[in-house]
Amino acid sequence: MKYKTVSWETDKIRLIDQTKLPRELAYLDCSNIEELWHAIKHLIVRGAPALGVVAGWGVYLGLRESKAKTFEEFFRELESTAAYLASSRPTAVNLFWGIERMKKVALDNKGRSVEEIKRRLFEEAKTIQKEDENLCMAIGEAGEELIKTGDNILTHCNAGFLATAGIGTALGVLYTAHERGKRFHVYADETRPLLQGARLSTWELSSSGIKVTLICDNMAGFLMKQGKVDKVIVGADRIARNGDAANKIGTYSVACLANHHKIPFYVAAPYSTFDLSIPDGSHIPIEERDPREVTEGLGRRIAPEGVEVYNPAFDVTPHSLITAFVTERGIIKPPYEKTIKRSS
Ligand code: MRU
């Protein structure tokens, strides 16, 4: 992979600043937990699996200078760092999953010195990052059989290397297929309001040699009607036990359109994105973001001052509209109530 979305550099977390793409490939270093919180909140780093990885590094970052003398004192600090990090964004379960993994390492090493626990937290964050790389490869391996030469594939938002520590999930499937010699074409939805499709997916795909055409979100239906879309593949931020899947706002509309036009709709995600503690999608917290993301665009105000705005950042696609999930454990097909549990 040419670019590292997230990395640990000596004493800080280095992130590709995704708010600057595609104009500029710039990096942002976070040396403390406040800087990281800000980077997550403002989508400098984004995408569910990448949030899982920064959760690991974030917990370490928040604690590495701890002067705690006892485990109890250290664990209290860990809990407050974790709660602070968790308050950045609510929907992607990977953030909470990463935090919980770090907490468990501390608890499992309760009898050790604070310095030793810190060392183990560092190792765990490194492991989460490495695992994410491998998970993406495995998702790519599992899903590439779905892609055929000549396909026209629609994707929404960005589920590529910018959203993970590896090659990506939905786009990881495409990169793997491309590497195997398959030649196809991708339509990228622009993904209003923050344009992850227009800014990030088109940049990623074209810089990886994959043919991509940018469309506005409201064009997908027309393209499908014209027979221009063979399949849809997207990522996910949280998947409930029954297969209902939260992803970037607009995904549900694409899934309805795909269903109407009898086009396969695939969701690619690692198992860390499955939240088996919730029975269905109605339990997924949906982030609401700053109205200015909607009222401002192209660097200027595009709506009248004071207009009411509703800006949910995610929606939930019901499992009945999902043809299959592509995971590191293989392709999972309905009935999801049984198959998701069986694979976990
Ligand atoms: O708000 P974002 O950009 O973090 O939302 C990301 C998405 O919805 C992605 O499509 C999803 O996280 C999958 S990332 C592999």
Coordinates of C-alpha atoms and ligand atoms in Angstrom, one line a residue:
M1 CA 0.0 0.0 0.0
K2 CA 1.3 3.4 -1.0
Y3 CA -0.1 5.4 1.9
K4 CA -0.4 4.9 5.6
T5 CA -3.7 6.2 6.9
V6 CA -2.7 5.7 10.5
S7 CA 0.7 5.1 12.0
W8 CA 2.6 5.4 15.3
E9 CA 5.7 7.6 14.9
T10 CA 8.1 7.5 17.9
D11 CA 5.8 9.4 20.3
K12 CA 2.7 10.4 18.3
I13 CA 0.0 9.2 16.1
R14 CA 0.3 10.2 12.5
L15 CA -2.8 10.5 10.4
I16 CA -3.5 11.4 6.8
D17 CA -5.5 14.6 7.0
Q18 CA -8.5 13.4 5.0
T19 CA -10.1 16.8 5.2
K20 CA -7.4 18.1 2.8
L21 CA -7.8 15.4 0.2
P22 CA -7.7 15.4 -2.8
R23 CA -6.2 18.8 -3.0
E24 CA -3.2 17.9 -0.8
L25 CA -1.8 14.8 0.8
A26 CA -1.0 16.2 4.2
Y27 CA -0.3 14.5 7.5
L28 CA -1.4 15.5 11.0
D29 CA 0.4 14.4 14.1
C30 CA -1.5 14.0 17.4
S31 CA 0.7 14.1 20.4
N32 CA -2.1 14.2 23.0
I33 CA -5.6 12.8 23.4
E34 CA -7.3 16.2 22.9
E35 CA -5.7 16.5 19.4
L36 CA -6.8 13.0 18.6
W37 CA -10.4 13.6 19.8
H38 CA -10.5 16.7 17.6
A39 CA -9.1 14.6 14.6
I40 CA -11.8 12.0 15.0
K41 CA -14.7 14.5 15.5
H42 CA -13.7 16.5 12.5
L43 CA -13.1 13.5 10.2
I44 CA -9.4 14.0 9.8
V45 CA -9.4 10.3 10.5
R46 CA -12.6 8.4 9.7
G47 CA -14.1 5.1 8.6
A48 CA -15.1 2.4 11.1
P49 CA -12.0 0.1 11.0
A50 CA -9.6 3.1 11.2
L51 CA -11.5 4.4 14.2
G52 CA -10.9 1.0 15.9
V53 CA -7.2 1.3 15.2
V54 CA -7.0 4.9 16.5
A55 CA -8.9 3.9 19.6
G56 CA -6.1 1.5 20.5
W57 CA -3.4 4.2 19.9
G58 CA -5.6 6.8 21.6
V59 CA -5.9 4.9 24.8
Y60 CA -2.1 4.4 24.9
L61 CA -1.5 8.1 24.0
G62 CA -3.8 9.2 26.9
L63 CA -1.9 7.0 29.4
R64 CA 1.7 6.8 28.4
E65 CA 2.6 9.7 30.7
S66 CA 0.5 8.5 33.6
K67 CA 2.2 8.9 36.9
A68 CA -0.2 6.5 38.6
K69 CA 1.3 4.6 41.5
T70 CA -1.3 1.9 41.8
F71 CA -3.4 -0.2 39.3
E72 CA -6.6 1.4 40.7
E73 CA -5.3 4.9 40.1
F74 CA -4.1 3.9 36.6
F75 CA -7.4 2.2 35.7
R76 CA -9.4 5.3 36.8
E77 CA -7.3 7.3 34.4
L78 CA -7.8 4.7 31.7
E79 CA -11.6 4.9 32.1
S80 CA -11.7 8.6 31.9
T81 CA -9.5 8.5 28.7
A82 CA -11.7 5.9 27.3
A83 CA -14.9 7.8 28.0
Y84 CA -13.4 10.9 26.5
L85 CA -12.4 9.1 23.3
A86 CA -15.8 7.4 23.1
S87 CA -17.5 10.7 23.2
S88 CA -16.0 11.7 19.8
R89 CA -18.4 9.8 17.5
P90 CA -21.2 7.4 18.4
T91 CA -22.1 5.2 15.5
A92 CA -19.0 3.2 14.4
V93 CA -18.8 0.3 16.9
N94 CA -15.1 -0.3 16.1
L95 CA -14.2 2.8 18.2
F96 CA -15.8 1.2 21.3
W97 CA -14.5 -2.3 20.3
G98 CA -10.9 -0.9 20.2
I99 CA -11.3 0.9 23.6
E100 CA -12.7 -2.3 25.2
R101 CA -9.8 -4.3 23.9
M102 CA -7.4 -1.9 25.5
K103 CA -9.3 -2.0 28.8
K104 CA -9.2 -5.8 28.8
V105 CA -5.4 -5.7 28.4
A106 CA -5.1 -3.5 31.5
L107 CA -7.4 -5.7 33.5
D108 CA -5.7 -8.9 32.5
N109 CA -2.4 -7.5 33.7
K110 CA -3.7 -6.0 36.9
G111 CA -0.9 -7.7 39.0
R112 CA 1.9 -6.0 37.0
S113 CA 3.6 -2.6 37.4
V114 CA 2.0 0.4 35.7
E115 CA 5.1 0.7 33.4
E116 CA 4.6 -2.9 32.3
I117 CA 0.9 -2.3 31.7
K118 CA 1.7 0.7 29.6
R119 CA 4.2 -1.4 27.5
R120 CA 1.5 -4.0 27.0
L121 CA -1.1 -1.4 25.9
F122 CA 1.4 -0.2 23.3
E123 CA 1.8 -3.7 22.1
E124 CA -1.9 -4.2 21.9
A125 CA -2.4 -1.0 19.9
K126 CA 0.3 -2.3 17.5
T127 CA -1.5 -5.6 17.2
I128 CA -4.9 -4.0 16.5
Q129 CA -3.3 -2.1 13.7
K130 CA -1.5 -5.2 12.2
E131 CA -4.7 -7.2 12.6
D132 CA -6.7 -4.6 10.7
E133 CA -4.2 -4.8 7.8
N134 CA -4.6 -8.6 7.7
L135 CA -8.4 -8.4 8.1
C136 CA -8.7 -6.2 5.0
M137 CA -6.6 -8.6 3.0
A138 CA -8.8 -11.5 4.1
I139 CA -12.0 -9.5 3.2
G140 CA -10.5 -8.8 -0.2
E141 CA -9.7 -12.5 -0.7
A142 CA -13.2 -13.5 0.4
G143 CA -15.0 -11.0 -1.8
E144 CA -13.0 -10.8 -5.0
E145 CA -15.0 -13.8 -6.5
L146 CA -18.0 -11.5 -6.6
I147 CA -16.3 -9.1 -9.0
K148 CA -16.2 -10.0 -12.7
T149 CA -14.3 -8.4 -15.6
G150 CA -16.6 -5.9 -17.3
D151 CA -18.6 -5.1 -14.2
N152 CA -19.9 -1.7 -13.4
I153 CA -19.9 -1.4 -9.6
L154 CA -21.5 1.4 -7.5
T155 CA -20.0 2.3 -4.1
H156 CA -21.1 4.9 -1.5
C157 CA -18.9 6.9 0.9
N158 CA -15.4 5.6 1.3
A159 CA -14.6 2.2 2.5
G160 CA -11.1 2.0 1.2
F161 CA -7.6 2.3 2.6
L162 CA -8.4 5.7 4.0
A163 CA -11.0 4.1 6.2
T164 CA -8.8 1.3 7.5
A165 CA -5.2 0.5 8.4
G166 CA -5.1 -1.9 5.4
I167 CA -6.4 -2.0 1.8
G168 CA -10.0 -1.2 2.9
T169 CA -13.1 -3.2 3.1
A170 CA -15.5 -2.6 0.1
L171 CA -12.7 -1.0 -1.9
G172 CA -10.3 -3.7 -0.6
V173 CA -12.5 -6.3 -2.4
L174 CA -12.1 -4.2 -5.6
Y175 CA -8.3 -3.8 -5.1
T176 CA -7.9 -7.5 -4.7
A177 CA -10.0 -8.3 -7.8
H178 CA -8.0 -5.7 -9.8
E179 CA -4.7 -7.2 -8.6
R180 CA -6.0 -10.6 -9.9
G181 CA -6.3 -9.1 -13.4
K182 CA -10.0 -8.4 -13.4
R183 CA -10.9 -5.1 -15.2
F184 CA -14.1 -3.3 -14.2
H185 CA -15.4 0.2 -13.7
V186 CA -16.7 1.9 -10.5
Y187 CA -19.3 4.6 -10.0
A188 CA -18.6 6.6 -6.8
D189 CA -21.5 8.4 -5.2
E190 CA -20.3 11.8 -4.2
T191 CA -21.8 11.2 -0.6
R192 CA -23.3 14.5 0.6
P193 CA -22.7 16.3 2.8
L194 CA -19.0 15.7 3.4
L195 CA -18.3 14.2 0.0
Q196 CA -16.2 11.2 1.1
G197 CA -17.0 9.6 -2.3
A198 CA -16.1 12.6 -4.4
R199 CA -13.0 13.6 -2.4
L200 CA -11.7 10.2 -1.2
S201 CA -13.0 7.2 -3.1
T202 CA -12.3 8.8 -6.5
W203 CA -8.8 9.8 -5.4
E204 CA -8.1 6.3 -4.0
L205 CA -9.4 4.4 -6.9
S206 CA -7.9 6.4 -9.7
S207 CA -4.5 6.5 -7.9
S208 CA -4.7 2.7 -7.8
G209 CA -5.4 2.4 -11.5
I210 CA -9.1 1.6 -11.2
K211 CA -11.5 3.3 -13.6
V212 CA -13.9 5.5 -11.7
T213 CA -16.8 7.8 -12.6
L214 CA -18.1 10.3 -10.0
I215 CA -21.9 10.7 -9.8
C216 CA -24.1 12.8 -7.6
D217 CA -26.0 10.8 -5.0
N218 CA -29.4 11.4 -6.7
M219 CA -28.2 9.9 -10.0
A220 CA -27.8 6.3 -8.8
G221 CA -31.5 5.4 -9.5
F222 CA -31.3 6.7 -13.1
L223 CA -28.1 4.8 -13.7
M224 CA -29.7 1.6 -12.4
K225 CA -32.7 2.1 -14.6
Q226 CA -30.4 2.4 -17.6
G227 CA -28.8 -0.9 -16.7
K228 CA -25.5 0.7 -15.9
V229 CA -24.9 -0.8 -12.5
D230 CA -24.2 -4.6 -12.1
K231 CA -23.7 -4.6 -8.3
V232 CA -23.3 -2.4 -5.3
I233 CA -20.6 -2.8 -2.6
V234 CA -20.3 -0.6 0.5
G235 CA -18.8 -0.7 3.9
A236 CA -20.5 -0.5 7.3
D237 CA -20.2 1.2 10.7
R238 CA -22.2 -1.1 12.8
I239 CA -24.0 -4.3 12.0
A240 CA -26.7 -5.7 14.4
R241 CA -27.2 -9.4 15.2
N242 CA -30.0 -9.7 12.5
G243 CA -27.8 -8.1 9.8
D244 CA -29.3 -4.6 9.8
A245 CA -26.3 -2.4 8.8
A246 CA -25.6 1.2 9.6
N247 CA -23.5 3.0 7.0
K248 CA -23.0 6.5 5.7
I249 CA -26.3 8.4 5.1
G250 CA -27.6 7.6 1.7
T251 CA -26.7 3.9 1.8
Y252 CA -30.3 2.9 2.6
S253 CA -31.6 4.8 -0.4
V254 CA -29.0 3.0 -2.6
A255 CA -30.1 -0.4 -1.1
C256 CA -33.8 0.3 -1.9
L257 CA -32.9 1.3 -5.4
A258 CA -30.7 -1.8 -5.9
N259 CA -33.5 -4.0 -4.5
H260 CA -36.1 -2.4 -6.9
H261 CA -33.7 -3.0 -9.8
K262 CA -32.8 -6.5 -8.7
I263 CA -29.1 -5.6 -8.4
P264 CA -27.0 -7.4 -5.8
F265 CA -26.1 -5.2 -2.8
Y266 CA -23.0 -6.3 -0.8
V267 CA -21.7 -5.0 2.5
A268 CA -18.0 -5.6 3.3
A269 CA -16.9 -5.3 6.9
P270 CA -14.7 -7.0 9.5
Y271 CA -16.2 -8.9 12.4
S272 CA -15.2 -6.0 14.7
T273 CA -18.0 -4.0 13.0
F274 CA -20.7 -6.6 14.0
D275 CA -22.3 -5.6 17.3
L276 CA -23.8 -8.9 18.5
S277 CA -25.1 -7.2 21.7
I278 CA -27.9 -5.5 19.8
P279 CA -30.8 -7.5 18.1
D280 CA -31.5 -5.1 15.3
G281 CA -30.7 -1.8 13.7
S282 CA -33.1 0.2 15.8
H283 CA -30.6 0.0 18.6
I284 CA -27.8 1.7 16.6
P285 CA -27.0 5.3 17.8
I286 CA -27.1 7.6 14.8
E287 CA -24.7 10.5 14.9
E288 CA -26.2 14.0 14.1
R289 CA -23.7 16.5 12.9
D290 CA -23.3 20.2 12.6
P291 CA -26.0 21.8 10.4
R292 CA -23.2 23.8 8.7
E293 CA -22.1 20.7 6.9
V294 CA -25.4 21.0 5.0
T295 CA -25.9 24.7 4.7
E296 CA -22.4 25.3 3.5
G297 CA -20.7 23.8 0.4
L298 CA -18.2 24.7 -2.2
G299 CA -16.6 27.0 0.4
R300 CA -19.7 29.2 0.8
R301 CA -23.2 29.3 2.3
I302 CA -25.7 27.6 0.0
A303 CA -28.9 27.9 2.1
P304 CA -30.6 30.8 3.7
E305 CA -29.4 31.9 7.1
G306 CA -31.3 30.3 10.0
V307 CA -32.9 27.5 7.9
E308 CA -33.8 24.4 9.9
V309 CA -31.5 21.5 9.1
Y310 CA -31.5 17.8 10.0
N311 CA -28.1 16.2 9.5
P312 CA -28.0 12.5 10.4
A313 CA -24.6 11.1 9.4
F314 CA -25.7 7.5 9.0
D315 CA -28.7 5.4 8.1
V316 CA -29.6 1.8 8.7
T317 CA -30.1 -0.6 5.8
P318 CA -32.5 -3.5 6.8
H319 CA -31.0 -6.9 6.4
S320 CA -33.7 -7.9 3.9
L321 CA -32.0 -5.5 1.3
I322 CA -28.5 -7.0 1.8
T323 CA -27.6 -9.8 -0.6
A324 CA -24.5 -10.9 1.4
F325 CA -21.8 -9.7 3.8
V326 CA -18.2 -10.0 2.9
T327 CA -16.1 -10.6 6.0
E328 CA -12.6 -11.9 6.9
R329 CA -14.4 -15.2 7.7
G330 CA -15.9 -15.5 4.2
I331 CA -19.2 -14.5 2.6
I332 CA -22.2 -14.6 4.8
K333 CA -25.6 -15.1 3.3
P334 CA -29.1 -15.0 4.7
P335 CA -30.8 -16.1 6.9
Y336 CA -28.5 -13.7 8.9
E337 CA -30.1 -14.4 12.3
K338 CA -28.4 -17.9 12.0
T339 CA -25.4 -17.3 9.7
I340 CA -24.0 -14.2 11.6
K341 CA -24.1 -16.0 14.9
R342 CA -22.6 -19.2 13.3
S343 CA -19.6 -17.3 12.0
S344 CA -18.9 -15.4 15.2
Ligands
MRU1 O1 -18.5 9.5 8.6 P1 -17.4 8.5 8.1 O2 -16.7 9.1 6.9 O3 -16.5 8.0 9.2 O4 -18.3 7.3 7.6 C1 -17.7 6.2 7.1 C2 -18.6 5.3 6.4 O5 -19.8 5.3 6.5 C3 -17.9 4.2 5.7 O6 -18.6 3.9 4.5 C4 -17.9 3.0 6.7 O7 -17.2 3.4 7.9 C5 -17.2 1.9 6.2 S1 -15.5 2.2 6.4 C6 -14.7 0.8 5.9

